[in-house]
PDB file of C-alpha atoms in Angstrom:
ATOM      1  CA  MET A   1     395.284  50.867 134.342  1.00 92.00           C
ATOM      2  CA  ILE A   2     393.332  49.015 137.203  1.00 90.00           C
ATOM      3  CA  GLU A   3     394.115  46.326 139.581  1.00 88.00           C
ATOM      4  CA  HIS A   4     391.739  44.379 141.618  1.00 85.00           C
ATOM      5  CA  GLN A   5     393.155  43.176 144.871  1.00 87.00           C
ATOM      6  CA  SER A   6     391.771  41.761 148.086  1.00 86.00           C
ATOM      7  CA  THR A   7     394.773  42.753 150.201  1.00 86.00           C
ATOM      8  CA  ILE A   8     396.181  46.217 150.170  1.00 86.00           C
ATOM      9  CA  ASN A   9     400.007  45.729 148.546  1.00 87.00           C
ATOM     10  CA  PRO A  10     402.192  48.827 149.291  1.00 91.00           C
ATOM     11  CA  ASN A  11     404.119  47.465 146.217  1.00 93.00           C
ATOM     12  CA  MET A  12     401.315  48.165 143.638  1.00 93.00           C
ATOM     13  CA  PRO A  13     402.973  51.494 142.547  1.00 95.00           C
ATOM     14  CA  LEU A  14     406.285  49.483 141.592  1.00 95.00           C
ATOM     15  CA  ARG A  15     404.074  47.147 139.809  1.00 93.00           C
ATOM     16  CA  LEU A  16     402.032  49.441 137.724  1.00 94.00           C
ATOM     17  CA  LEU A  17     405.108  51.330 137.048  1.00 95.00           C
ATOM     18  CA  GLU A  18     406.424  47.981 135.282  1.00 94.00           C
ATOM     19  CA  TYR A  19     403.328  47.894 133.593  1.00 92.00           C
ATOM     20  CA  VAL A  20     402.678  50.912 131.950  1.00 94.00           C
ATOM     21  CA  THR A  21     406.585  51.390 130.969  1.00 93.00           C
ATOM     22  CA  ARG A  22     406.014  47.773 129.153  1.00 92.00           C
ATOM     23  CA  ILE A  23     402.823  49.357 127.533  1.00 92.00           C
ATOM     24  CA  TYR A  24     404.840  52.469 126.325  1.00 91.00           C
ATOM     25  CA  GLY A  25     407.465  50.509 125.097  1.00 89.00           C
ATOM     26  CA  ASN A  26     405.440  48.336 122.926  1.00 89.00           C
ATOM     27  CA  ARG A  27     403.255  51.128 121.463  1.00 87.00           C
ATOM     28  CA  ILE A  28     406.527  53.215 120.610  1.00 88.00           C
ATOM     29  CA  ASP A  29     408.948  52.180 117.628  1.00 86.00           C
ATOM     30  CA  SER A  30     412.413  52.213 119.417  1.00 82.00           C
ATOM     31  CA  LYS A  31     413.799  54.449 116.796  1.00 84.00           C
ATOM     32  CA  THR A  32     411.683  57.359 117.198  1.00 87.00           C
ATOM     33  CA  LYS A  33     412.984  57.649 120.786  1.00 85.00           C
ATOM     34  CA  PHE A  34     415.985  59.016 119.730  1.00 87.00           C
ATOM     35  CA  SER A  35     413.903  61.509 117.259  1.00 86.00           C
ATOM     36  CA  ASN A  36     414.232  65.278 117.809  1.00 89.00           C
ATOM     37  CA  GLN A  37     410.323  65.337 117.944  1.00 89.00           C
ATOM     38  CA  LEU A  38     408.353  64.877 120.885  1.00 91.00           C
ATOM     39  CA  ILE A  39     406.713  61.759 121.284  1.00 91.00           C
ATOM     40  CA  PRO A  40     402.950  62.330 122.527  1.00 91.00           C
ATOM     41  CA  LEU A  41     401.932  59.695 125.110  1.00 91.00           C
ATOM     42  CA  ALA A  42     398.514  58.701 126.503  1.00 90.00           C
ATOM     43  CA  LYS A  43     397.971  59.952 129.978  1.00 93.00           C
ATOM     44  CA  PRO A  44     398.231  57.368 132.475  1.00 94.00           C
ATOM     45  CA  GLU A  45     395.622  56.905 135.742  1.00 96.00           C
ATOM     46  CA  PHE A  46     396.311  54.186 137.870  1.00 97.00           C
ATOM     47  CA  PHE A  47     393.682  52.694 140.151  1.00 95.00           C
ATOM     48  CA  VAL A  48     393.245  49.813 142.530  1.00 94.00           C
ATOM     49  CA  PHE A  49     389.850  48.364 143.149  1.00 93.00           C
ATOM     50  CA  TYR A  50     389.974  46.904 146.738  1.00 93.00           C
ATOM     51  CA  THR A  51     387.384  44.194 147.571  1.00 90.00           C
ATOM     52  CA  GLY A  52     388.871  43.078 151.064  1.00 88.00           C
ATOM     53  CA  LYS A  53     387.320  43.106 154.459  1.00 85.00           C
ATOM     54  CA  GLU A  54     389.772  45.770 156.042  1.00 87.00           C
ATOM     55  CA  ASN A  55     388.387  48.767 157.077  1.00 88.00           C
ATOM     56  CA  ILE A  56     389.801  51.519 155.212  1.00 91.00           C
ATOM     57  CA  PRO A  57     388.597  54.475 153.940  1.00 94.00           C
ATOM     58  CA  PRO A  58     386.544  54.659 150.342  1.00 94.00           C
ATOM     59  CA  GLU A  59     389.157  56.401 148.516  1.00 95.00           C
ATOM     60  CA  SER A  60     393.184  56.608 149.532  1.00 95.00           C
ATOM     61  CA  TYR A  61     396.499  56.860 147.691  1.00 96.00           C
ATOM     62  CA  LEU A  62     399.518  54.452 147.329  1.00 95.00           C
ATOM     63  CA  TYR A  63     402.894  56.516 146.420  1.00 95.00           C
ATOM     64  CA  LEU A  64     406.058  55.103 144.622  1.00 95.00           C
ATOM     65  CA  SER A  65     408.092  57.753 146.622  1.00 91.00           C
ATOM     66  CA  ASP A  66     406.975  55.808 149.883  1.00 90.00           C
ATOM     67  CA  ALA A  67     409.656  53.089 148.800  1.00 92.00           C
ATOM     68  CA  PHE A  68     412.505  55.708 148.701  1.00 89.00           C
ATOM     69  CA  PRO A  69     414.891  56.092 151.741  1.00 83.00           C
ATOM     70  CA  LYS A  70     414.150  59.309 153.625  1.00 75.00           C
ATOM     71  CA  ASP A  71     414.495  61.291 156.587  1.00 68.00           C
ATOM     72  CA  PRO A  72     412.657  59.417 159.657  1.00 65.00           C
ATOM     73  CA  SER A  73     411.427  62.625 160.699  1.00 63.00           C
ATOM     74  CA  GLU A  74     409.793  63.320 157.436  1.00 61.00           C
ATOM     75  CA  ASN A  75     406.250  61.607 156.150  1.00 59.00           C
ATOM     76  CA  HIS A  76     407.129  62.183 152.457  1.00 59.00           C
ATOM     77  CA  LEU A  77     409.891  63.610 150.279  1.00 58.00           C
ATOM     78  CA  SER A  78     408.977  66.904 149.291  1.00 64.00           C
ATOM     79  CA  ASP A  79     407.970  67.373 145.543  1.00 67.00           C
ATOM     80  CA  SER A  80     411.299  69.279 144.731  1.00 70.00           C
ATOM     81  CA  GLU A  81     413.509  66.167 145.957  1.00 73.00           C
ATOM     82  CA  LEU A  82     411.408  63.836 143.549  1.00 81.00           C
ATOM     83  CA  THR A  83     412.346  63.098 140.089  1.00 88.00           C
ATOM     84  CA  LEU A  84     409.880  60.047 139.924  1.00 92.00           C
ATOM     85  CA  GLU A  85     406.782  59.231 141.476  1.00 93.00           C
ATOM     86  CA  LEU A  86     403.578  57.319 140.642  1.00 95.00           C
ATOM     87  CA  LYS A  87     400.479  57.803 142.371  1.00 95.00           C
ATOM     88  CA  VAL A  88     397.983  55.055 142.695  1.00 96.00           C
ATOM     89  CA  LYS A  89     394.475  55.870 143.850  1.00 96.00           C
ATOM     90  CA  VAL A  90     392.676  53.112 145.864  1.00 96.00           C
ATOM     91  CA  CYS A  91     389.178  52.813 145.464  1.00 95.00           C
ATOM     92  CA  LYS A  92     387.275  50.681 148.068  1.00 94.00           C
ATOM     93  CA  ILE A  93     384.356  48.981 146.291  1.00 92.00           C
ATOM     94  CA  LYS A  94     382.755  46.703 148.833  1.00 88.00           C
ATOM     95  CA  GLY A  95     381.351  47.134 152.171  1.00 85.00           C
ATOM     96  CA  GLU A  96     380.097  50.102 153.831  1.00 84.00           C
ATOM     97  CA  GLU A  97     380.953  53.498 152.402  1.00 88.00           C
ATOM     98  CA  PRO A  98     382.292  52.480 149.222  1.00 91.00           C
ATOM     99  CA  SER A  99     383.911  55.050 146.855  1.00 93.00           C
ATOM    100  CA  GLN A 100     381.840  57.118 145.058  1.00 92.00           C
ATOM    101  CA  ILE A 101     383.234  55.525 141.822  1.00 92.00           C
ATOM    102  CA  VAL A 102     380.986  52.597 142.270  1.00 92.00           C
ATOM    103  CA  GLN A 103     377.567  54.904 142.171  1.00 88.00           C
ATOM    104  CA  ASN A 104     379.150  56.317 139.189  1.00 92.00           C
ATOM    105  CA  CYS A 105     379.717  53.380 137.275  1.00 90.00           C
ATOM    106  CA  PRO A 106     376.544  50.852 136.829  1.00 90.00           C
ATOM    107  CA  ASP A 107     378.770  48.197 135.428  1.00 89.00           C
ATOM    108  CA  LEU A 108     381.060  48.358 138.486  1.00 90.00           C
ATOM    109  CA  GLU A 109     378.154  48.286 141.027  1.00 92.00           C
ATOM    110  CA  GLN A 110     376.745  45.158 138.972  1.00 92.00           C
ATOM    111  CA  TYR A 111     380.127  43.630 139.791  1.00 90.00           C
ATOM    112  CA  VAL A 112     380.265  44.320 143.223  1.00 91.00           C
ATOM    113  CA  GLN A 113     376.567  42.955 143.543  1.00 91.00           C
ATOM    114  CA  PHE A 114     378.311  39.770 141.830  1.00 90.00           C
ATOM    115  CA  LEU A 115     381.381  39.562 144.294  1.00 88.00           C
ATOM    116  CA  LYS A 116     378.688  39.674 146.952  1.00 90.00           C
ATOM    117  CA  LEU A 117     377.053  36.479 145.353  1.00 91.00           C
ATOM    118  CA  ILE A 118     380.272  34.773 145.309  1.00 87.00           C
ATOM    119  CA  ASP A 119     380.693  35.493 149.187  1.00 88.00           C
ATOM    120  CA  LYS A 120     377.271  34.281 149.775  1.00 90.00           C
ATOM    121  CA  ALA A 121     377.633  31.133 147.891  1.00 89.00           C
ATOM    122  CA  LYS A 122     381.094  30.131 149.673  1.00 86.00           C
ATOM    123  CA  ALA A 123     379.214  31.125 153.047  1.00 89.00           C
ATOM    124  CA  ASP A 124     376.355  28.882 152.207  1.00 88.00           C
ATOM    125  CA  GLY A 125     378.923  26.102 151.732  1.00 86.00           C
ATOM    126  CA  GLN A 126     377.829  25.546 148.184  1.00 79.00           C
ATOM    127  CA  ALA A 127     379.625  22.766 146.475  1.00 79.00           C
ATOM    128  CA  GLN A 128     380.443  24.979 143.344  1.00 85.00           C
ATOM    129  CA  PRO A 129     380.152  28.362 144.868  1.00 85.00           C
ATOM    130  CA  LEU A 130     381.647  30.337 141.740  1.00 85.00           C
ATOM    131  CA  THR A 131     379.465  28.317 139.308  1.00 87.00           C
ATOM    132  CA  ARG A 132     376.658  28.973 141.537  1.00 88.00           C
ATOM    133  CA  ALA A 133     377.385  32.779 141.683  1.00 89.00           C
ATOM    134  CA  ILE A 134     377.381  33.169 138.070  1.00 88.00           C
ATOM    135  CA  ARG A 135     373.968  31.353 137.773  1.00 88.00           C
ATOM    136  CA  GLU A 136     372.474  33.557 140.239  1.00 90.00           C
ATOM    137  CA  ALA A 137     373.957  36.661 138.697  1.00 90.00           C
ATOM    138  CA  VAL A 138     372.403  35.645 135.299  1.00 89.00           C
ATOM    139  CA  HIS A 139     368.986  34.871 136.791  1.00 90.00           C
ATOM    140  CA  HIS A 140     368.877  38.307 138.395  1.00 91.00           C
ATOM    141  CA  ASN A 141     369.989  40.564 135.658  1.00 91.00           C
ATOM    142  CA  ILE A 142     373.358  41.156 137.214  1.00 92.00           C
ATOM    143  CA  LEU A 143     376.291  41.551 134.347  1.00 88.00           C
ATOM    144  CA  LYS A 144     373.966  39.081 132.384  1.00 87.00           C
ATOM    145  CA  ASP A 145     375.126  39.836 129.020  1.00 86.00           C
ATOM    146  CA  TYR A 146     378.813  39.561 129.775  1.00 84.00           C
ATOM    147  CA  LEU A 147     378.145  36.204 132.193  1.00 85.00           C
ATOM    148  CA  GLU A 148     376.228  34.539 129.171  1.00 82.00           C
ATOM    149  CA  ARG A 149     379.188  35.345 126.768  1.00 81.00           C
ATOM    150  CA  LYS A 150     381.873  34.740 129.156  1.00 76.00           C
ATOM    151  CA  GLY A 151     380.888  32.576 131.874  1.00 75.00           C
ATOM    152  CA  GLY A 152     383.325  29.822 131.190  1.00 76.00           C
ATOM    153  CA  GLU A 153     386.091  32.304 131.075  1.00 74.00           C
ATOM    154  CA  THR A 154     385.055  34.202 134.220  1.00 73.00           C
ATOM    155  CA  LEU A 155     385.037  31.147 135.824  1.00 72.00           C
ATOM    156  CA  SER A 156     388.306  30.115 135.026  1.00 72.00           C
ATOM    157  CA  ILE A 157     389.660  33.393 136.033  1.00 68.00           C
ATOM    158  CA  LEU A 158     388.003  33.722 139.341  1.00 68.00           C
ATOM    159  CA  THR A 159     389.261  29.860 139.860  1.00 64.00           C
ATOM    160  CA  ALA A 160     392.667  30.992 139.562  1.00 61.00           C
ATOM    161  CA  GLU A 161     392.189  34.035 141.573  1.00 56.00           C
ATOM    162  CA  TYR A 162     390.927  32.212 144.809  1.00 52.00           C
ATOM    163  CA  ASP A 163     393.733  29.329 144.282  1.00 54.00           C
ATOM    164  CA  TYR A 164     396.441  32.025 144.483  1.00 53.00           C
ATOM    165  CA  ALA A 165     396.683  31.968 148.005  1.00 55.00           C
ATOM    166  CA  THR A 166     397.130  28.305 148.335  1.00 55.00           C
ATOM    167  CA  ASP A 167     399.476  28.240 145.149  1.00 56.00           C
ATOM    168  CA  ILE A 168     401.546  31.040 146.848  1.00 58.00           C
ATOM    169  CA  ALA A 169     401.949  28.661 150.287  1.00 61.00           C
ATOM    170  CA  VAL A 170     402.834  25.877 148.100  1.00 57.00           C
ATOM    171  CA  LYS A 171     405.621  27.853 146.499  1.00 59.00           C
ATOM    172  CA  GLN A 172     406.893  28.873 149.747  1.00 62.00           C
ATOM    173  CA  GLU A 173     407.195  24.999 151.132  1.00 63.00           C
ATOM    174  CA  GLU A 174     408.779  24.265 147.954  1.00 61.00           C
ATOM    175  CA  ALA A 175     411.230  27.232 148.237  1.00 64.00           C
ATOM    176  CA  TYR A 176     412.094  26.182 151.650  1.00 64.00           C
ATOM    177  CA  ALA A 177     412.762  22.597 150.626  1.00 64.00           C
ATOM    178  CA  ILE A 178     415.109  24.067 147.874  1.00 59.00           C
ATOM    179  CA  GLY A 179     416.690  25.634 150.529  1.00 61.00           C
ATOM    180  CA  ILE A 180     417.081  22.382 152.731  1.00 58.00           C
ATOM    181  CA  THR A 181     418.152  20.219 149.859  1.00 54.00           C
ATOM    182  CA  THR A 182     420.716  22.297 148.369  1.00 54.00           C
ATOM    183  CA  GLY A 183     422.218  23.782 151.562  1.00 55.00           C
ATOM    184  CA  ARG A 184     422.323  27.115 149.947  1.00 52.00           C
ATOM    185  CA  GLU A 185     420.398  30.159 151.438  1.00 52.00           C
ATOM    186  CA  GLU A 186     419.608  31.210 147.808  1.00 56.00           C
ATOM    187  CA  GLY A 187     417.702  28.369 147.148  1.00 55.00           C
ATOM    188  CA  ILE A 188     414.562  29.961 149.105  1.00 53.00           C
ATOM    189  CA  SER A 189     415.137  32.763 146.925  1.00 59.00           C
ATOM    190  CA  ILE A 190     415.131  30.633 144.026  1.00 60.00           C
ATOM    191  CA  GLY A 191     411.759  28.820 144.924  1.00 60.00           C
ATOM    192  CA  LEU A 192     409.890  31.983 145.177  1.00 59.00           C
ATOM    193  CA  GLU A 193     411.094  33.487 142.182  1.00 66.00           C
ATOM    194  CA  ARG A 194     410.085  30.288 140.091  1.00 66.00           C
ATOM    195  CA  GLY A 195     406.600  30.627 141.918  1.00 64.00           C
ATOM    196  CA  ALA A 196     406.317  34.131 141.337  1.00 68.00           C
ATOM    197  CA  HIS A 197     407.220  33.632 137.637  1.00 72.00           C
ATOM    198  CA  GLN A 198     404.668  30.778 137.460  1.00 72.00           C
ATOM    199  CA  ASN A 199     402.068  32.904 138.742  1.00 71.00           C
ATOM    200  CA  LYS A 200     402.671  35.668 136.052  1.00 78.00           C
ATOM    201  CA  LEU A 201     402.146  33.265 133.455  1.00 80.00           C
ATOM    202  CA  GLU A 202     398.896  31.906 134.618  1.00 79.00           C
ATOM    203  CA  THR A 203     397.634  35.560 135.400  1.00 80.00           C
ATOM    204  CA  ALA A 204     398.915  36.262 131.585  1.00 84.00           C
ATOM    205  CA  LYS A 205     396.888  33.241 130.310  1.00 83.00           C
ATOM    206  CA  ASN A 206     393.872  34.305 131.967  1.00 80.00           C
ATOM    207  CA  LEU A 207     394.001  37.703 130.686  1.00 83.00           C
ATOM    208  CA  LEU A 208     394.896  36.492 127.135  1.00 84.00           C
ATOM    209  CA  ALA A 209     391.676  34.508 127.416  1.00 82.00           C
ATOM    210  CA  GLU A 210     389.733  37.524 128.593  1.00 82.00           C
TER     211      GLU A 210
END
């Protein structure tokens, strides 16, 4: 399971835990869970491809157990104390000293080149930087086959991604307005939950189209 992030989110293990339990739940007949036969499960691996500007190691890890209460003097809970864990490998795929995974995967390496074209188009002040980046990529044979077939869908997904930060800011303002208008502190939480739900719907639509 792979997430693409431009910021390091410490809650990624929790989010990926939600995703993988849904996948297992959808693939397994509910009746078989009560059978005496062991149900074989696909072994999961969890990755975050980091594309931000923060100076982080080429590869690092996030742990679900980091969110668990623990003794302040301990950095991590011991293995004997853990009854649930999820380990996420964070791979830096842009900038200097990227993860080795980029060199081992030609498609991922081309994807990084494509992201650089987007950054350059934005830095140059192009009126339509995403469209320009797609054209440049096809011209230079970067993900050419994919972008020629899926260019429109890619543009839609990338537009949604770049609008995400603005959308969150708007939802936070709406949440604050709800709290003021209703005179209830929980109004802010209600607004944020609505915003998060809407973002999940938009992400799901983009993934379905992909």
